[in-house]
mmCIF file with all atom_site columns, C-alpha atoms in Angstrom:
data_model
loop_
_atom_site.group_PDB
_atom_site.id
_atom_site.type_symbol
_atom_site.label_atom_id
_atom_site.label_alt_id
_atom_site.label_comp_id
_atom_site.label_asym_id
_atom_site.label_entity_id
_atom_site.label_seq_id
_atom_site.pdbx_PDB_ins_code
_atom_site.Cartn_x
_atom_site.Cartn_y
_atom_site.Cartn_z
_atom_site.occupancy
_atom_site.B_iso_or_equiv
_atom_site.pdbx_formal_charge
_atom_site.auth_seq_id
_atom_site.auth_comp_id
_atom_site.auth_asym_id
_atom_site.auth_atom_id
_atom_site.pdbx_PDB_model_num
ATOM 1   C CA . UNK A 1 1   ? 45.011  20.509  -7.904  1.00 46.00 ? 1   UNK A CA 1
ATOM 2   C CA . UNK A 1 2   ? 45.566  18.299  -10.955 1.00 46.00 ? 2   UNK A CA 1
ATOM 3   C CA . UNK A 1 3   ? 42.391  18.638  -13.041 1.00 40.00 ? 3   UNK A CA 1
ATOM 4   C CA . UNK A 1 4   ? 43.242  15.626  -15.194 1.00 46.00 ? 4   UNK A CA 1
ATOM 5   C CA . UNK A 1 5   ? 43.687  13.355  -12.164 1.00 46.00 ? 5   UNK A CA 1
ATOM 6   C CA . UNK A 1 6   ? 40.412  14.637  -10.680 1.00 39.00 ? 6   UNK A CA 1
ATOM 7   C CA . UNK A 1 7   ? 38.606  13.910  -13.938 1.00 42.00 ? 7   UNK A CA 1
ATOM 8   C CA . UNK A 1 8   ? 40.033  10.395  -14.038 1.00 45.00 ? 8   UNK A CA 1
ATOM 9   C CA . UNK A 1 9   ? 39.045  9.804   -10.397 1.00 41.00 ? 9   UNK A CA 1
ATOM 10  C CA . UNK A 1 10  ? 35.463  10.912  -11.109 1.00 39.00 ? 10  UNK A CA 1
ATOM 11  C CA . UNK A 1 11  ? 35.361  8.725   -14.212 1.00 41.00 ? 11  UNK A CA 1
ATOM 12  C CA . UNK A 1 12  ? 36.595  5.704   -12.278 1.00 42.00 ? 12  UNK A CA 1
ATOM 13  C CA . UNK A 1 13  ? 34.057  6.376   -9.510  1.00 42.00 ? 13  UNK A CA 1
ATOM 14  C CA . UNK A 1 14  ? 31.195  6.615   -12.008 1.00 43.00 ? 14  UNK A CA 1
ATOM 15  C CA . UNK A 1 15  ? 32.301  3.457   -13.803 1.00 42.00 ? 15  UNK A CA 1
ATOM 16  C CA . UNK A 1 16  ? 32.595  1.575   -10.519 1.00 43.00 ? 16  UNK A CA 1
ATOM 17  C CA . UNK A 1 17  ? 29.011  2.427   -9.666  1.00 62.00 ? 17  UNK A CA 1
ATOM 18  C CA . UNK A 1 18  ? 27.569  1.245   -12.979 1.00 78.00 ? 18  UNK A CA 1
ATOM 19  C CA . UNK A 1 19  ? 25.469  -1.897  -12.734 1.00 75.00 ? 19  UNK A CA 1
ATOM 20  C CA . UNK A 1 20  ? 26.418  -5.015  -14.625 1.00 86.00 ? 20  UNK A CA 1
ATOM 21  C CA . UNK A 1 21  ? 23.810  -7.389  -16.064 1.00 85.00 ? 21  UNK A CA 1
ATOM 22  C CA . UNK A 1 22  ? 24.302  -9.681  -13.052 1.00 90.00 ? 22  UNK A CA 1
ATOM 23  C CA . UNK A 1 23  ? 23.869  -6.705  -10.698 1.00 90.00 ? 23  UNK A CA 1
ATOM 24  C CA . UNK A 1 24  ? 20.551  -5.871  -12.376 1.00 91.00 ? 24  UNK A CA 1
ATOM 25  C CA . UNK A 1 25  ? 19.282  -9.454  -12.356 1.00 94.00 ? 25  UNK A CA 1
ATOM 26  C CA . UNK A 1 26  ? 20.063  -9.921  -8.657  1.00 95.00 ? 26  UNK A CA 1
ATOM 27  C CA . UNK A 1 27  ? 18.939  -6.390  -7.723  1.00 95.00 ? 27  UNK A CA 1
ATOM 28  C CA . UNK A 1 28  ? 15.599  -6.531  -9.542  1.00 96.00 ? 28  UNK A CA 1
ATOM 29  C CA . UNK A 1 29  ? 14.872  -10.061 -8.303  1.00 97.00 ? 29  UNK A CA 1
ATOM 30  C CA . UNK A 1 30  ? 15.722  -9.287  -4.666  1.00 97.00 ? 30  UNK A CA 1
ATOM 31  C CA . UNK A 1 31  ? 13.849  -5.969  -4.754  1.00 97.00 ? 31  UNK A CA 1
ATOM 32  C CA . UNK A 1 32  ? 10.760  -7.647  -6.238  1.00 97.00 ? 32  UNK A CA 1
ATOM 33  C CA . UNK A 1 33  ? 10.860  -10.271 -3.485  1.00 97.00 ? 33  UNK A CA 1
ATOM 34  C CA . UNK A 1 34  ? 11.027  -7.555  -0.814  1.00 97.00 ? 34  UNK A CA 1
ATOM 35  C CA . UNK A 1 35  ? 8.088   -5.738  -2.405  1.00 96.00 ? 35  UNK A CA 1
ATOM 36  C CA . UNK A 1 36  ? 6.072   -8.987  -2.459  1.00 96.00 ? 36  UNK A CA 1
ATOM 37  C CA . UNK A 1 37  ? 6.849   -9.712  1.210   1.00 97.00 ? 37  UNK A CA 1
ATOM 38  C CA . UNK A 1 38  ? 5.805   -6.171  2.112   1.00 96.00 ? 38  UNK A CA 1
ATOM 39  C CA . UNK A 1 39  ? 2.500   -6.637  0.289   1.00 95.00 ? 39  UNK A CA 1
ATOM 40  C CA . UNK A 1 40  ? 2.029   -9.984  2.058   1.00 96.00 ? 40  UNK A CA 1
ATOM 41  C CA . UNK A 1 41  ? 2.432   -8.283  5.455   1.00 96.00 ? 41  UNK A CA 1
ATOM 42  C CA . UNK A 1 42  ? -0.130  -5.637  4.504   1.00 95.00 ? 42  UNK A CA 1
ATOM 43  C CA . UNK A 1 43  ? -2.529  -8.294  3.263   1.00 94.00 ? 43  UNK A CA 1
ATOM 44  C CA . UNK A 1 44  ? -2.046  -10.275 6.497   1.00 95.00 ? 44  UNK A CA 1
ATOM 45  C CA . UNK A 1 45  ? -2.995  -7.170  8.488   1.00 94.00 ? 45  UNK A CA 1
ATOM 46  C CA . UNK A 1 46  ? -5.968  -6.565  6.154   1.00 92.00 ? 46  UNK A CA 1
ATOM 47  C CA . UNK A 1 47  ? -4.771  -3.038  5.388   1.00 93.00 ? 47  UNK A CA 1
ATOM 48  C CA . UNK A 1 48  ? -4.214  -1.342  2.059   1.00 90.00 ? 48  UNK A CA 1
ATOM 49  C CA . UNK A 1 49  ? -1.525  0.929   0.714   1.00 85.00 ? 49  UNK A CA 1
ATOM 50  C CA . UNK A 1 50  ? -1.161  3.288   -2.210  1.00 82.00 ? 50  UNK A CA 1
ATOM 51  C CA . UNK A 1 51  ? -0.285  2.755   -5.838  1.00 83.00 ? 51  UNK A CA 1
ATOM 52  C CA . UNK A 1 52  ? -1.320  -0.171  -7.978  1.00 87.00 ? 52  UNK A CA 1
ATOM 53  C CA . UNK A 1 53  ? -0.521  -2.501  -5.086  1.00 88.00 ? 53  UNK A CA 1
ATOM 54  C CA . UNK A 1 54  ? -3.083  -0.736  -2.900  1.00 88.00 ? 54  UNK A CA 1
ATOM 55  C CA . UNK A 1 55  ? -5.614  -0.713  -5.695  1.00 89.00 ? 55  UNK A CA 1
ATOM 56  C CA . UNK A 1 56  ? -5.035  -4.421  -6.292  1.00 91.00 ? 56  UNK A CA 1
ATOM 57  C CA . UNK A 1 57  ? -5.425  -5.187  -2.575  1.00 91.00 ? 57  UNK A CA 1
ATOM 58  C CA . UNK A 1 58  ? -8.678  -3.194  -2.446  1.00 90.00 ? 58  UNK A CA 1
ATOM 59  C CA . UNK A 1 59  ? -10.110 -5.050  -5.437  1.00 91.00 ? 59  UNK A CA 1
ATOM 60  C CA . UNK A 1 60  ? -8.949  -8.442  -4.123  1.00 91.00 ? 60  UNK A CA 1
ATOM 61  C CA . UNK A 1 61  ? -10.713 -7.760  -0.783  1.00 90.00 ? 61  UNK A CA 1
ATOM 62  C CA . UNK A 1 62  ? -13.952 -6.780  -2.511  1.00 89.00 ? 62  UNK A CA 1
ATOM 63  C CA . UNK A 1 63  ? -13.999 -9.404  -5.293  1.00 91.00 ? 63  UNK A CA 1
ATOM 64  C CA . UNK A 1 64  ? -13.134 -13.085 -5.777  1.00 91.00 ? 64  UNK A CA 1
ATOM 65  C CA . UNK A 1 65  ? -10.064 -12.187 -7.851  1.00 92.00 ? 65  UNK A CA 1
ATOM 66  C CA . UNK A 1 66  ? -6.621  -12.779 -6.352  1.00 90.00 ? 66  UNK A CA 1
ATOM 67  C CA . UNK A 1 67  ? -4.118  -9.996  -5.735  1.00 91.00 ? 67  UNK A CA 1
ATOM 68  C CA . UNK A 1 68  ? -1.692  -11.406 -8.317  1.00 90.00 ? 68  UNK A CA 1
ATOM 69  C CA . UNK A 1 69  ? -4.270  -11.390 -11.127 1.00 91.00 ? 69  UNK A CA 1
ATOM 70  C CA . UNK A 1 70  ? -5.531  -7.880  -10.352 1.00 92.00 ? 70  UNK A CA 1
ATOM 71  C CA . UNK A 1 71  ? -1.942  -6.636  -9.969  1.00 90.00 ? 71  UNK A CA 1
ATOM 72  C CA . UNK A 1 72  ? -0.955  -7.739  -13.483 1.00 90.00 ? 72  UNK A CA 1
ATOM 73  C CA . UNK A 1 73  ? -4.148  -6.476  -15.152 1.00 91.00 ? 73  UNK A CA 1
ATOM 74  C CA . UNK A 1 74  ? -4.067  -3.094  -13.388 1.00 89.00 ? 74  UNK A CA 1
ATOM 75  C CA . UNK A 1 75  ? -0.404  -2.573  -14.274 1.00 89.00 ? 75  UNK A CA 1
ATOM 76  C CA . UNK A 1 76  ? -0.746  -3.153  -18.021 1.00 88.00 ? 76  UNK A CA 1
ATOM 77  C CA . UNK A 1 77  ? -2.365  0.200   -19.003 1.00 87.00 ? 77  UNK A CA 1
ATOM 78  C CA . UNK A 1 78  ? 0.643   2.113   -17.640 1.00 87.00 ? 78  UNK A CA 1
ATOM 79  C CA . UNK A 1 79  ? 3.206   0.296   -19.785 1.00 88.00 ? 79  UNK A CA 1
ATOM 80  C CA . UNK A 1 80  ? 2.586   2.383   -22.959 1.00 88.00 ? 80  UNK A CA 1
ATOM 81  C CA . UNK A 1 81  ? 3.172   5.538   -20.867 1.00 84.00 ? 81  UNK A CA 1
ATOM 82  C CA . UNK A 1 82  ? 6.424   4.056   -19.613 1.00 85.00 ? 82  UNK A CA 1
ATOM 83  C CA . UNK A 1 83  ? 7.545   3.271   -23.183 1.00 89.00 ? 83  UNK A CA 1
ATOM 84  C CA . UNK A 1 84  ? 6.669   6.790   -24.331 1.00 84.00 ? 84  UNK A CA 1
ATOM 85  C CA . UNK A 1 85  ? 8.315   8.674   -21.480 1.00 79.00 ? 85  UNK A CA 1
ATOM 86  C CA . UNK A 1 86  ? 11.012  6.294   -20.182 1.00 83.00 ? 86  UNK A CA 1
ATOM 87  C CA . UNK A 1 87  ? 11.896  4.057   -23.136 1.00 90.00 ? 87  UNK A CA 1
ATOM 88  C CA . UNK A 1 88  ? 11.858  0.344   -23.790 1.00 93.00 ? 88  UNK A CA 1
ATOM 89  C CA . UNK A 1 89  ? 14.733  -0.543  -21.462 1.00 93.00 ? 89  UNK A CA 1
ATOM 90  C CA . UNK A 1 90  ? 13.001  0.877   -18.385 1.00 89.00 ? 90  UNK A CA 1
ATOM 91  C CA . UNK A 1 91  ? 9.619   -0.539  -19.443 1.00 91.00 ? 91  UNK A CA 1
ATOM 92  C CA . UNK A 1 92  ? 10.903  -4.076  -19.963 1.00 94.00 ? 92  UNK A CA 1
ATOM 93  C CA . UNK A 1 93  ? 12.706  -4.009  -16.616 1.00 94.00 ? 93  UNK A CA 1
ATOM 94  C CA . UNK A 1 94  ? 9.509   -2.790  -14.956 1.00 92.00 ? 94  UNK A CA 1
ATOM 95  C CA . UNK A 1 95  ? 7.440   -5.493  -16.660 1.00 94.00 ? 95  UNK A CA 1
ATOM 96  C CA . UNK A 1 96  ? 9.878   -8.129  -15.352 1.00 95.00 ? 96  UNK A CA 1
ATOM 97  C CA . UNK A 1 97  ? 9.546   -6.668  -11.844 1.00 95.00 ? 97  UNK A CA 1
ATOM 98  C CA . UNK A 1 98  ? 5.732   -6.671  -12.081 1.00 94.00 ? 98  UNK A CA 1
ATOM 99  C CA . UNK A 1 99  ? 5.684   -10.341 -13.105 1.00 95.00 ? 99  UNK A CA 1
ATOM 100 C CA . UNK A 1 100 ? 8.211   -11.263 -10.398 1.00 96.00 ? 100 UNK A CA 1
ATOM 101 C CA . UNK A 1 101 ? 6.175   -9.531  -7.675  1.00 95.00 ? 101 UNK A CA 1
ATOM 102 C CA . UNK A 1 102 ? 3.087   -11.444 -8.818  1.00 94.00 ? 102 UNK A CA 1
ATOM 103 C CA . UNK A 1 103 ? 4.970   -14.757 -8.685  1.00 95.00 ? 103 UNK A CA 1
ATOM 104 C CA . UNK A 1 104 ? 6.687   -13.986 -5.376  1.00 96.00 ? 104 UNK A CA 1
ATOM 105 C CA . UNK A 1 105 ? 3.381   -12.903 -3.833  1.00 94.00 ? 105 UNK A CA 1
ATOM 106 C CA . UNK A 1 106 ? 1.893   -16.295 -4.675  1.00 94.00 ? 106 UNK A CA 1
ATOM 107 C CA . UNK A 1 107 ? 4.978   -18.148 -3.394  1.00 95.00 ? 107 UNK A CA 1
ATOM 108 C CA . UNK A 1 108 ? 5.017   -16.165 -0.145  1.00 95.00 ? 108 UNK A CA 1
ATOM 109 C CA . UNK A 1 109 ? 1.371   -16.957 0.540   1.00 93.00 ? 109 UNK A CA 1
ATOM 110 C CA . UNK A 1 110 ? 1.860   -20.620 -0.405  1.00 93.00 ? 110 UNK A CA 1
ATOM 111 C CA . UNK A 1 111 ? 4.813   -20.984 1.988   1.00 94.00 ? 111 UNK A CA 1
ATOM 112 C CA . UNK A 1 112 ? 3.734   -18.787 4.906   1.00 91.00 ? 112 UNK A CA 1
ATOM 113 C CA . UNK A 1 113 ? -0.017  -19.299 4.661   1.00 88.00 ? 113 UNK A CA 1
ATOM 114 C CA . UNK A 1 114 ? -2.632  -16.741 5.617   1.00 84.00 ? 114 UNK A CA 1
ATOM 115 C CA . UNK A 1 115 ? -1.349  -15.055 8.750   1.00 88.00 ? 115 UNK A CA 1
ATOM 116 C CA . UNK A 1 116 ? -3.383  -12.869 11.063  1.00 88.00 ? 116 UNK A CA 1
ATOM 117 C CA . UNK A 1 117 ? -1.259  -9.996  12.382  1.00 94.00 ? 117 UNK A CA 1
ATOM 118 C CA . UNK A 1 118 ? -1.919  -6.656  14.038  1.00 96.00 ? 118 UNK A CA 1
ATOM 119 C CA . UNK A 1 119 ? -3.141  -4.217  11.358  1.00 96.00 ? 119 UNK A CA 1
ATOM 120 C CA . UNK A 1 120 ? -0.859  -1.372  12.492  1.00 97.00 ? 120 UNK A CA 1
ATOM 121 C CA . UNK A 1 121 ? 2.163   -3.662  12.418  1.00 97.00 ? 121 UNK A CA 1
ATOM 122 C CA . UNK A 1 122 ? 1.134   -4.953  8.999   1.00 96.00 ? 122 UNK A CA 1
ATOM 123 C CA . UNK A 1 123 ? 0.732   -1.412  7.686   1.00 96.00 ? 123 UNK A CA 1
ATOM 124 C CA . UNK A 1 124 ? 4.033   -0.069  9.014   1.00 97.00 ? 124 UNK A CA 1
ATOM 125 C CA . UNK A 1 125 ? 6.265   -3.127  8.591   1.00 97.00 ? 125 UNK A CA 1
ATOM 126 C CA . UNK A 1 126 ? 4.737   -3.991  5.222   1.00 97.00 ? 126 UNK A CA 1
ATOM 127 C CA . UNK A 1 127 ? 5.315   -0.518  3.839   1.00 95.00 ? 127 UNK A CA 1
ATOM 128 C CA . UNK A 1 128 ? 8.859   -0.308  5.212   1.00 97.00 ? 128 UNK A CA 1
ATOM 129 C CA . UNK A 1 129 ? 9.807   -3.578  3.510   1.00 97.00 ? 129 UNK A CA 1
ATOM 130 C CA . UNK A 1 130 ? 7.975   -2.685  0.285   1.00 95.00 ? 130 UNK A CA 1
ATOM 131 C CA . UNK A 1 131 ? 9.585   0.774   0.120   1.00 94.00 ? 131 UNK A CA 1
ATOM 132 C CA . UNK A 1 132 ? 13.065  -0.753  0.358   1.00 95.00 ? 132 UNK A CA 1
ATOM 133 C CA . UNK A 1 133 ? 12.116  -3.048  -2.509  1.00 96.00 ? 133 UNK A CA 1
ATOM 134 C CA . UNK A 1 134 ? 10.858  -0.147  -4.628  1.00 92.00 ? 134 UNK A CA 1
ATOM 135 C CA . UNK A 1 135 ? 14.014  1.873   -3.912  1.00 93.00 ? 135 UNK A CA 1
ATOM 136 C CA . UNK A 1 136 ? 16.053  -1.088  -5.095  1.00 94.00 ? 136 UNK A CA 1
ATOM 137 C CA . UNK A 1 137 ? 14.032  -1.232  -8.311  1.00 93.00 ? 137 UNK A CA 1
ATOM 138 C CA . UNK A 1 138 ? 14.456  2.512   -8.919  1.00 88.00 ? 138 UNK A CA 1
ATOM 139 C CA . UNK A 1 139 ? 18.203  2.128   -8.540  1.00 90.00 ? 139 UNK A CA 1
ATOM 140 C CA . UNK A 1 140 ? 18.257  -0.606  -11.132 1.00 92.00 ? 140 UNK A CA 1
ATOM 141 C CA . UNK A 1 141 ? 16.348  1.539   -13.647 1.00 89.00 ? 141 UNK A CA 1
ATOM 142 C CA . UNK A 1 142 ? 13.110  -0.303  -13.003 1.00 89.00 ? 142 UNK A CA 1
ATOM 143 C CA . UNK A 1 143 ? 9.873   0.199   -11.073 1.00 86.00 ? 143 UNK A CA 1
ATOM 144 C CA . UNK A 1 144 ? 6.646   -1.517  -10.107 1.00 86.00 ? 144 UNK A CA 1
ATOM 145 C CA . UNK A 1 145 ? 4.933   0.249   -12.983 1.00 79.00 ? 145 UNK A CA 1
ATOM 146 C CA . UNK A 1 146 ? 1.603   1.951   -12.458 1.00 81.00 ? 146 UNK A CA 1
ATOM 147 C CA . UNK A 1 147 ? 1.783   5.170   -10.491 1.00 82.00 ? 147 UNK A CA 1
ATOM 148 C CA . UNK A 1 148 ? 5.518   4.627   -9.873  1.00 70.00 ? 148 UNK A CA 1
ATOM 149 C CA . UNK A 1 149 ? 6.006   5.613   -13.515 1.00 78.00 ? 149 UNK A CA 1
ATOM 150 C CA . UNK A 1 150 ? 3.912   8.760   -13.065 1.00 82.00 ? 150 UNK A CA 1
ATOM 151 C CA . UNK A 1 151 ? 5.901   9.729   -9.942  1.00 79.00 ? 151 UNK A CA 1
ATOM 152 C CA . UNK A 1 152 ? 9.270   9.164   -11.640 1.00 77.00 ? 152 UNK A CA 1
ATOM 153 C CA . UNK A 1 153 ? 8.253   11.201  -14.692 1.00 82.00 ? 153 UNK A CA 1
ATOM 154 C CA . UNK A 1 154 ? 7.054   14.035  -12.430 1.00 83.00 ? 154 UNK A CA 1
ATOM 155 C CA . UNK A 1 155 ? 10.420  14.046  -10.644 1.00 82.00 ? 155 UNK A CA 1
ATOM 156 C CA . UNK A 1 156 ? 12.502  13.964  -13.808 1.00 81.00 ? 156 UNK A CA 1
ATOM 157 C CA . UNK A 1 157 ? 10.495  16.501  -15.812 1.00 83.00 ? 157 UNK A CA 1
ATOM 158 C CA . UNK A 1 158 ? 9.124   18.848  -13.140 1.00 84.00 ? 158 UNK A CA 1
ATOM 159 C CA . UNK A 1 159 ? 11.612  18.197  -10.289 1.00 83.00 ? 159 UNK A CA 1
ATOM 160 C CA . UNK A 1 160 ? 8.821   17.171  -7.927  1.00 84.00 ? 160 UNK A CA 1
ATOM 161 C CA . UNK A 1 161 ? 9.943   14.591  -5.382  1.00 79.00 ? 161 UNK A CA 1
ATOM 162 C CA . UNK A 1 162 ? 8.741   11.154  -6.522  1.00 75.00 ? 162 UNK A CA 1
ATOM 163 C CA . UNK A 1 163 ? 7.827   10.258  -2.937  1.00 70.00 ? 163 UNK A CA 1
ATOM 164 C CA . UNK A 1 164 ? 5.605   13.300  -2.491  1.00 80.00 ? 164 UNK A CA 1
ATOM 165 C CA . UNK A 1 165 ? 3.857   12.793  -5.830  1.00 83.00 ? 165 UNK A CA 1
ATOM 166 C CA . UNK A 1 166 ? 3.262   9.157   -4.926  1.00 74.00 ? 166 UNK A CA 1
ATOM 167 C CA . UNK A 1 167 ? 1.960   10.197  -1.490  1.00 77.00 ? 167 UNK A CA 1
ATOM 168 C CA . UNK A 1 168 ? -0.822  12.340  -2.977  1.00 84.00 ? 168 UNK A CA 1
ATOM 169 C CA . UNK A 1 169 ? -1.884  9.501   -5.276  1.00 84.00 ? 169 UNK A CA 1
ATOM 170 C CA . UNK A 1 170 ? -1.638  6.958   -2.477  1.00 80.00 ? 170 UNK A CA 1
ATOM 171 C CA . UNK A 1 171 ? -3.785  8.904   -0.041  1.00 82.00 ? 171 UNK A CA 1
ATOM 172 C CA . UNK A 1 172 ? -6.517  9.076   -2.677  1.00 85.00 ? 172 UNK A CA 1
ATOM 173 C CA . UNK A 1 173 ? -6.365  5.276   -3.073  1.00 87.00 ? 173 UNK A CA 1
ATOM 174 C CA . UNK A 1 174 ? -6.294  4.670   0.686   1.00 87.00 ? 174 UNK A CA 1
ATOM 175 C CA . UNK A 1 175 ? -9.412  6.840   1.005   1.00 86.00 ? 175 UNK A CA 1
ATOM 176 C CA . UNK A 1 176 ? -11.169 4.245   -1.152  1.00 85.00 ? 176 UNK A CA 1
ATOM 177 C CA . UNK A 1 177 ? -10.791 1.779   1.719   1.00 86.00 ? 177 UNK A CA 1
ATOM 178 C CA . UNK A 1 178 ? -13.612 3.626   3.527   1.00 86.00 ? 178 UNK A CA 1
ATOM 179 C CA . UNK A 1 179 ? -16.006 1.640   1.318   1.00 86.00 ? 179 UNK A CA 1
ATOM 180 C CA . UNK A 1 180 ? -14.807 -1.758  2.558   1.00 84.00 ? 180 UNK A CA 1
ATOM 181 C CA . UNK A 1 181 ? -13.045 -1.255  5.890   1.00 84.00 ? 181 UNK A CA 1
ATOM 182 C CA . UNK A 1 182 ? -13.446 0.432   9.277   1.00 89.00 ? 182 UNK A CA 1
ATOM 183 C CA . UNK A 1 183 ? -12.099 3.943   9.880   1.00 92.00 ? 183 UNK A CA 1
ATOM 184 C CA . UNK A 1 184 ? -9.356  2.474   12.090  1.00 94.00 ? 184 UNK A CA 1
ATOM 185 C CA . UNK A 1 185 ? -8.094  0.269   9.242   1.00 93.00 ? 185 UNK A CA 1
ATOM 186 C CA . UNK A 1 186 ? -8.182  3.255   6.901   1.00 92.00 ? 186 UNK A CA 1
ATOM 187 C CA . UNK A 1 187 ? -6.168  5.287   9.430   1.00 94.00 ? 187 UNK A CA 1
ATOM 188 C CA . UNK A 1 188 ? -3.567  2.530   9.754   1.00 95.00 ? 188 UNK A CA 1
ATOM 189 C CA . UNK A 1 189 ? -3.428  2.268   5.966   1.00 93.00 ? 189 UNK A CA 1
ATOM 190 C CA . UNK A 1 190 ? -2.815  6.016   5.694   1.00 91.00 ? 190 UNK A CA 1
ATOM 191 C CA . UNK A 1 191 ? -0.007  5.766   8.265   1.00 93.00 ? 191 UNK A CA 1
ATOM 192 C CA . UNK A 1 192 ? 1.555   2.963   6.250   1.00 92.00 ? 192 UNK A CA 1
ATOM 193 C CA . UNK A 1 193 ? 1.284   4.922   2.999   1.00 87.00 ? 193 UNK A CA 1
ATOM 194 C CA . UNK A 1 194 ? 2.954   7.901   4.671   1.00 88.00 ? 194 UNK A CA 1
ATOM 195 C CA . UNK A 1 195 ? 5.808   5.703   5.922   1.00 92.00 ? 195 UNK A CA 1
ATOM 196 C CA . UNK A 1 196 ? 6.291   4.239   2.438   1.00 88.00 ? 196 UNK A CA 1
ATOM 197 C CA . UNK A 1 197 ? 6.445   7.598   0.706   1.00 82.00 ? 197 UNK A CA 1
ATOM 198 C CA . UNK A 1 198 ? 8.508   9.287   3.407   1.00 88.00 ? 198 UNK A CA 1
ATOM 199 C CA . UNK A 1 199 ? 11.192  6.630   2.937   1.00 90.00 ? 199 UNK A CA 1
ATOM 200 C CA . UNK A 1 200 ? 11.002  7.111   -0.842  1.00 83.00 ? 200 UNK A CA 1
ATOM 201 C CA . UNK A 1 201 ? 11.185  10.912  -0.623  1.00 80.00 ? 201 UNK A CA 1
ATOM 202 C CA . UNK A 1 202 ? 14.087  10.752  1.822   1.00 85.00 ? 202 UNK A CA 1
ATOM 203 C CA . UNK A 1 203 ? 16.170  8.340   -0.221  1.00 85.00 ? 203 UNK A CA 1
ATOM 204 C CA . UNK A 1 204 ? 15.216  8.814   -3.876  1.00 67.00 ? 204 UNK A CA 1
ATOM 205 C CA . UNK A 1 205 ? 16.527  12.231  -4.898  1.00 60.00 ? 205 UNK A CA 1
ATOM 206 C CA . UNK A 1 206 ? 18.327  13.573  -7.932  1.00 58.00 ? 206 UNK A CA 1
ATOM 207 C CA . UNK A 1 207 ? 22.082  13.089  -7.567  1.00 58.00 ? 207 UNK A CA 1
ATOM 208 C CA . UNK A 1 208 ? 21.710  10.883  -4.468  1.00 57.00 ? 208 UNK A CA 1
ATOM 209 C CA . UNK A 1 209 ? 22.601  7.695   -6.281  1.00 57.00 ? 209 UNK A CA 1
ATOM 210 C CA . UNK A 1 210 ? 24.426  7.330   -9.607  1.00 52.00 ? 210 UNK A CA 1
ATOM 211 C CA . UNK A 1 211 ? 24.372  3.573   -10.187 1.00 49.00 ? 211 UNK A CA 1
#
């Protein structure tokens, strides 16, 4: 085997997978839109999920504040942690994604209105769509901030699967729904959170994607 040719082939493969600025703009924008649509489906089913999104949904159900406002405010305290552990590039990309999700959430509601859908469907479908959006953000060196940052740091520094770390956090947040929702809604929310994190754990692993 020619070692030099193999090295060149690997180099070309790695270069081909690198994201350009246009790749990142399109990827982060599309992923943020998917995350917002997923949150809209959960909201339409009156279920919650984990992470800052779940926390924001819980607060928006219990207070007069909108999801978009709570989402931005709740995400801000995690940005210094992201700067410290992940650097400015990752933090700025995440901040852009957070703002885009807030805007897209408002646009989705304005265009589709307030739907009433089956809670189980909202929990499962919403979390499937949102998880694909979050995976897209991870692969463009971004995130939805909040507990996503904690999960990514745990994976990179302690080799704990980001999806499993997020699942533990998410189940704690979903448990908070007991204060405002029926046990059935809480159960559906827990199912949705499991689906979200199972997809993340299955697809977001070290060495799985090198873009």
